[in-house]
mmCIF file of C-alpha atoms in Angstrom:
data_model
loop_
_atom_site.group_PDB
_atom_site.id
_atom_site.type_symbol
_atom_site.label_atom_id
_atom_site.label_comp_id
_atom_site.label_asym_id
_atom_site.label_seq_id
_atom_site.Cartn_x
_atom_site.Cartn_y
_atom_site.Cartn_z
ATOM 1 C CA MET A 26 148.808 58.726 50.525
ATOM 2 C CA VAL A 27 150.872 56.052 49.171
ATOM 3 C CA PHE A 28 149.542 53.336 47.283
ATOM 4 C CA VAL A 29 151.816 49.290 47.210
ATOM 5 C CA VAL A 30 150.595 47.702 44.033
ATOM 6 C CA ASN A 31 151.391 43.695 44.507
ATOM 7 C CA THR A 32 153.048 42.939 41.059
ATOM 8 C CA GLU A 33 153.311 39.190 41.991
ATOM 9 C CA LEU A 34 149.161 39.253 40.982
ATOM 10 C CA LYS A 35 150.573 40.656 37.617
ATOM 11 C CA MET A 36 147.190 42.555 37.170
ATOM 12 C CA GLY A 37 146.604 44.792 33.609
ATOM 13 C CA VAL A 38 147.035 48.241 33.869
ATOM 14 C CA GLY A 39 143.301 49.292 34.232
ATOM 15 C CA LYS A 40 142.474 46.722 36.878
ATOM 16 C CA ILE A 41 145.597 48.373 38.555
ATOM 17 C CA ALA A 42 144.008 51.631 38.104
ATOM 18 C CA ALA A 43 140.503 50.457 39.596
ATOM 19 C CA GLN A 44 141.937 48.644 42.810
ATOM 20 C CA VAL A 45 144.141 51.619 43.295
ATOM 21 C CA GLY A 46 140.269 53.717 43.226
ATOM 22 C CA HIS A 47 139.397 50.908 45.803
ATOM 23 C CA ALA A 48 142.431 51.591 48.151
ATOM 24 C CA THR A 49 141.520 55.305 47.868
ATOM 25 C CA LEU A 50 137.721 55.114 48.952
ATOM 26 C CA ALA A 51 138.681 52.964 51.527
ATOM 27 C CA LEU A 52 141.441 54.856 52.993
ATOM 28 C CA TYR A 53 139.666 58.238 52.753
ATOM 29 C CA ARG A 54 136.609 56.902 54.706
ATOM 30 C CA LEU A 55 138.879 55.401 57.450
ATOM 31 C CA LEU A 56 140.534 58.979 57.578
ATOM 32 C CA GLN A 57 136.830 60.149 57.930
ATOM 33 C CA THR A 58 136.347 57.789 61.039
ATOM 34 C CA GLN A 59 139.464 59.226 63.189
ATOM 35 C CA SER A 60 138.945 63.270 64.268
ATOM 36 C CA ASN A 61 142.730 63.551 64.370
ATOM 37 C CA TRP A 62 143.553 61.816 60.725
ATOM 38 C CA LYS A 63 140.304 63.336 59.511
ATOM 39 C CA GLU A 64 141.475 66.947 60.375
ATOM 40 C CA GLN A 65 145.208 65.680 58.974
ATOM 41 C CA CYS A 66 143.126 64.392 55.506
ATOM 42 C CA THR A 67 140.991 67.772 54.932
ATOM 43 C CA LYS A 68 145.205 69.392 54.719
ATOM 44 C CA TRP A 69 146.064 66.818 52.590
ATOM 45 C CA GLU A 70 142.855 67.621 50.208
ATOM 46 C CA GLU A 71 143.468 71.693 50.657
ATOM 47 C CA THR A 72 147.042 71.253 49.494
ATOM 48 C CA THR A 73 148.934 68.696 47.761
ATOM 49 C CA VAL A 74 146.380 65.449 47.508
ATOM 50 C CA THR A 75 149.544 63.567 46.702
ATOM 51 C CA LYS A 76 148.935 60.154 45.460
ATOM 52 C CA ILE A 77 151.481 57.909 44.697
ATOM 53 C CA ALA A 78 151.976 54.211 43.588
ATOM 54 C CA VAL A 79 154.685 52.211 43.813
ATOM 55 C CA GLN A 80 155.718 48.749 43.544
ATOM 56 C CA GLY A 81 155.553 45.799 46.155
ATOM 57 C CA GLN A 82 157.088 42.437 45.244
ATOM 58 C CA SER A 83 154.129 39.912 46.446
ATOM 59 C CA THR A 84 151.110 39.436 49.292
ATOM 60 C CA HIS A 85 153.519 38.432 51.617
ATOM 61 C CA HIS A 86 155.309 42.085 51.194
ATOM 62 C CA LEU A 87 152.010 44.144 51.539
ATOM 63 C CA LEU A 88 151.149 42.103 55.022
ATOM 64 C CA GLU A 89 154.711 43.043 56.205
ATOM 65 C CA LEU A 90 154.032 47.042 55.236
ATOM 66 C CA LYS A 91 150.939 46.798 57.186
ATOM 67 C CA HIS A 92 152.280 45.908 59.766
ATOM 68 C CA ARG A 93 154.815 48.725 60.152
ATOM 69 C CA ALA A 94 152.306 50.864 59.289
ATOM 70 C CA TYR A 95 150.137 49.536 62.288
ATOM 71 C CA GLU A 96 153.536 49.708 64.447
ATOM 72 C CA LEU A 97 154.078 53.484 63.558
ATOM 73 C CA ARG A 98 150.250 53.926 63.907
ATOM 74 C CA LEU A 99 150.022 55.352 60.742
ATOM 75 C CA PRO A 100 146.225 54.245 59.230
ATOM 76 C CA SER A 101 146.535 52.228 56.478
ATOM 77 C CA ILE A 102 144.299 49.847 54.385
ATOM 78 C CA ILE A 103 144.270 46.295 52.502
ATOM 79 C CA VAL A 104 142.124 45.783 49.092
ATOM 80 C CA HIS A 105 141.126 42.073 49.278
ATOM 81 C CA ASP A 106 139.634 41.911 45.223
ATOM 82 C CA ALA A 107 136.514 39.935 45.060
ATOM 83 C CA GLY A 108 138.211 38.252 42.442
ATOM 84 C CA ARG A 109 136.042 38.394 39.556
ATOM 85 C CA THR A 110 138.688 39.118 36.948
ATOM 86 C CA GLN A 111 141.925 38.715 36.334
ATOM 87 C CA VAL A 112 142.852 37.342 39.999
ATOM 88 C CA GLU A 113 141.766 34.797 42.921
ATOM 89 C CA PRO A 114 138.926 36.124 45.018
ATOM 90 C CA GLY A 115 140.292 37.640 48.469
ATOM 91 C CA SER A 116 144.139 38.217 46.190
ATOM 92 C CA LEU A 117 145.793 41.286 48.269
ATOM 93 C CA THR A 118 145.969 43.813 45.680
ATOM 94 C CA VAL A 119 147.242 46.722 46.927
ATOM 95 C CA PHE A 120 148.064 48.242 50.130
ATOM 96 C CA ALA A 121 147.290 52.123 50.739
ATOM 97 C CA VAL A 122 149.127 54.862 53.811
ATOM 98 C CA PHE A 123 148.268 58.077 54.894
ATOM 99 C CA GLY A 124 150.422 60.290 57.039
ATOM 100 C CA LYS A 125 153.118 62.867 57.301
ATOM 101 C CA VAL A 126 155.678 62.377 54.327
ATOM 102 C CA ALA A 127 158.839 61.182 56.743
ATOM 103 C CA ASP A 128 156.593 58.927 58.207
ATOM 104 C CA VAL A 129 155.372 57.466 55.382
ATOM 105 C CA ASN A 130 158.680 57.329 54.008
ATOM 106 C CA ASP A 131 159.877 55.092 56.714
ATOM 107 C CA ILE A 132 157.557 52.616 55.347
ATOM 108 C CA THR A 133 157.662 52.977 51.136
ATOM 109 C CA GLY A 134 160.265 55.822 50.859
ATOM 110 C CA LYS A 135 162.279 52.525 49.277
ATOM 111 C CA LEU A 136 160.001 50.830 46.974
ATOM 112 C CA LYS A 137 160.308 51.412 42.926
ATOM 113 C CA LEU A 138 157.617 54.032 41.323
ATOM 114 C CA LEU A 139 155.438 51.537 39.250
ATOM 115 C CA MET B 7 131.998 53.975 38.714
ATOM 116 C CA VAL B 8 133.382 53.920 35.225
ATOM 117 C CA PHE B 9 136.762 55.970 34.236
ATOM 118 C CA VAL B 10 137.893 56.971 31.270
ATOM 119 C CA VAL B 11 141.793 57.207 31.008
ATOM 120 C CA ASN B 12 143.360 59.982 28.204
ATOM 121 C CA THR B 13 145.377 58.019 26.498
ATOM 122 C CA GLU B 14 146.484 60.548 24.344
ATOM 123 C CA LEU B 15 148.669 61.774 27.313
ATOM 124 C CA LYS B 16 150.761 58.307 27.740
ATOM 125 C CA MET B 17 150.729 58.152 31.297
ATOM 126 C CA GLY B 18 152.781 55.504 32.852
ATOM 127 C CA VAL B 19 150.652 52.716 34.423
ATOM 128 C CA GLY B 20 151.649 54.930 38.153
ATOM 129 C CA LYS B 21 150.499 57.870 37.184
ATOM 130 C CA ILE B 22 147.322 56.802 35.542
ATOM 131 C CA ALA B 23 146.508 54.540 38.397
ATOM 132 C CA ALA B 24 147.198 57.799 40.797
ATOM 133 C CA GLN B 25 144.970 59.346 38.353
ATOM 134 C CA VAL B 26 142.041 57.294 39.096
ATOM 135 C CA GLY B 27 142.426 57.707 42.416
ATOM 136 C CA HIS B 28 141.976 61.592 42.496
ATOM 137 C CA ALA B 29 138.913 60.898 40.264
ATOM 138 C CA THR B 30 137.484 58.189 42.844
ATOM 139 C CA LEU B 31 137.862 60.624 45.400
ATOM 140 C CA ALA B 32 136.560 63.714 43.540
ATOM 141 C CA LEU B 33 133.535 61.783 42.366
ATOM 142 C CA TYR B 34 132.491 60.268 45.787
ATOM 143 C CA ARG B 35 132.937 63.623 47.116
ATOM 144 C CA LEU B 36 130.286 65.249 44.842
ATOM 145 C CA LEU B 37 128.021 62.367 44.900
ATOM 146 C CA GLN B 38 128.121 62.984 49.195
ATOM 147 C CA THR B 39 126.801 66.558 48.053
ATOM 148 C CA GLN B 40 123.331 65.419 46.581
ATOM 149 C CA SER B 41 121.030 63.344 48.557
ATOM 150 C CA ASN B 42 119.802 61.139 45.814
ATOM 151 C CA TRP B 43 122.725 60.395 44.748
ATOM 152 C CA LYS B 44 124.630 60.007 48.272
ATOM 153 C CA GLU B 45 121.723 57.076 48.584
ATOM 154 C CA GLN B 46 123.088 55.136 45.336
ATOM 155 C CA CYS B 47 126.421 55.475 46.245
ATOM 156 C CA THR B 48 125.629 54.110 49.673
ATOM 157 C CA LYS B 49 123.746 51.072 48.014
ATOM 158 C CA TRP B 50 127.095 51.063 45.343
ATOM 159 C CA GLU B 51 129.427 50.530 48.137
ATOM 160 C CA GLU B 52 127.308 47.925 49.966
ATOM 161 C CA THR B 53 127.241 45.944 47.155
ATOM 162 C CA THR B 54 129.434 46.102 44.220
ATOM 163 C CA VAL B 55 131.665 49.239 43.996
ATOM 164 C CA THR B 56 132.460 48.504 40.710
ATOM 165 C CA LYS B 57 134.964 50.217 39.028
ATOM 166 C CA ILE B 58 136.138 50.096 35.717
ATOM 167 C CA ALA B 59 138.562 51.592 33.351
ATOM 168 C CA VAL B 60 138.273 52.329 30.022
ATOM 169 C CA GLN B 61 140.221 54.307 26.684
ATOM 170 C CA GLY B 62 139.673 57.679 26.023
ATOM 171 C CA GLN B 63 141.000 58.885 22.934
ATOM 172 C CA SER B 64 141.628 62.406 23.974
ATOM 173 C CA THR B 65 140.946 65.683 25.909
ATOM 174 C CA HIS B 66 138.509 66.299 23.535
ATOM 175 C CA HIS B 67 137.055 63.415 23.792
ATOM 176 C CA LEU B 68 136.538 63.216 27.692
ATOM 177 C CA LEU B 69 135.398 66.545 27.324
ATOM 178 C CA GLU B 70 132.294 65.478 24.778
ATOM 179 C CA LEU B 71 132.045 62.377 27.270
ATOM 180 C CA LYS B 72 131.603 64.948 29.819
ATOM 181 C CA HIS B 73 128.823 66.850 28.277
ATOM 182 C CA ARG B 74 127.102 63.751 27.010
ATOM 183 C CA ALA B 75 127.141 62.992 31.216
ATOM 184 C CA TYR B 76 125.550 66.606 31.630
ATOM 185 C CA GLU B 77 122.798 66.040 29.122
ATOM 186 C CA LEU B 78 122.086 62.702 30.917
ATOM 187 C CA ARG B 79 122.137 63.956 34.460
ATOM 188 C CA LEU B 80 124.636 61.924 35.674
ATOM 189 C CA PRO B 81 127.130 62.990 38.246
ATOM 190 C CA SER B 82 130.797 63.292 36.580
ATOM 191 C CA ILE B 83 134.241 64.590 36.983
ATOM 192 C CA ILE B 84 137.341 65.212 35.006
ATOM 193 C CA VAL B 85 140.930 65.528 36.868
ATOM 194 C CA HIS B 86 142.637 68.493 35.965
ATOM 195 C CA ASP B 87 146.506 67.475 36.774
ATOM 196 C CA ALA B 88 148.576 70.353 38.525
ATOM 197 C CA GLY B 89 151.184 68.856 36.220
ATOM 198 C CA ARG B 90 154.316 67.931 38.431
ATOM 199 C CA THR B 91 155.349 64.705 36.840
ATOM 200 C CA GLN B 92 155.077 63.642 33.104
ATOM 201 C CA VAL B 93 151.991 65.729 31.558
ATOM 202 C CA GLU B 94 151.550 69.332 31.335
ATOM 203 C CA PRO B 95 150.057 71.578 33.978
ATOM 204 C CA GLY B 96 146.398 71.489 33.516
ATOM 205 C CA SER B 97 146.042 68.369 31.972
ATOM 206 C CA LEU B 98 142.661 66.423 31.252
ATOM 207 C CA THR B 99 143.745 62.853 32.305
ATOM 208 C CA VAL B 100 140.462 61.189 33.833
ATOM 209 C CA PHE B 101 137.126 61.535 33.010
ATOM 210 C CA ALA B 102 134.593 59.792 35.545
ATOM 211 C CA VAL B 103 131.187 58.955 36.066
ATOM 212 C CA PHE B 104 128.599 57.726 38.460
ATOM 213 C CA GLY B 105 124.798 55.877 37.405
ATOM 214 C CA LYS B 106 122.924 53.373 36.915
ATOM 215 C CA VAL B 107 124.733 50.317 34.742
ATOM 216 C CA ALA B 108 122.365 51.288 31.745
ATOM 217 C CA ASP B 109 122.749 54.490 31.677
ATOM 218 C CA VAL B 110 126.537 54.801 32.234
ATOM 219 C CA ASN B 111 126.722 52.374 29.398
ATOM 220 C CA ASP B 112 124.974 55.088 27.559
ATOM 221 C CA ILE B 113 128.219 57.057 27.793
ATOM 222 C CA THR B 114 131.205 54.647 28.146
ATOM 223 C CA GLY B 115 129.503 51.048 27.259
ATOM 224 C CA LYS B 116 131.311 51.289 24.019
ATOM 225 C CA LEU B 117 134.852 52.197 24.950
ATOM 226 C CA LYS B 118 137.980 49.607 25.383
ATOM 227 C CA LEU B 119 138.854 48.134 28.763
ATOM 228 C CA LEU B 120 142.366 49.506 29.626
#
């Protein structure tokens, strides 16, 4: 799983961590609904469980990545924050994507580590 | 869910976010194995899905909190990092606990937000 955090929102560390928590669970649950991805997810859980957080530039950037994931047929989600703290309601805080390393790298491989 | 991050380890933002991702999934999966907690978890997912990250002082501190959660019979986990980046293998990075707000506050309520 790779998490692209919307740095435009200037969230604090704790806020970012919680948003990545939301993203993890949302993407995990999505994977459980599709048999082929569920199998890949189980393999991932039994091996690396790799999670990497990288920097996204803006809301627009996250939406572009989401579109690219759709084109590549990779499971992905975007977290819409409830906006109770720090950011406006409905802000797009994190884009998260799952898949084979080469495929995911095609989307997020050039982004800087957070 | 409340996440207590081990600040003694001096992890970077991205590392913390990934560790909270691990903690989210580990605790979620634990909740799914116990029927009463599974029900509480579903309610939580349908309502607030509150996730809060706070500061833990040290490995010892995380272990104390884990013991306290055990005493209160609250489901909790500690993430042991594989140590591929930034920290030593086996480092305890995050303690995570789930339960009613009042019960969780009894364990983590006095800790500072991350």
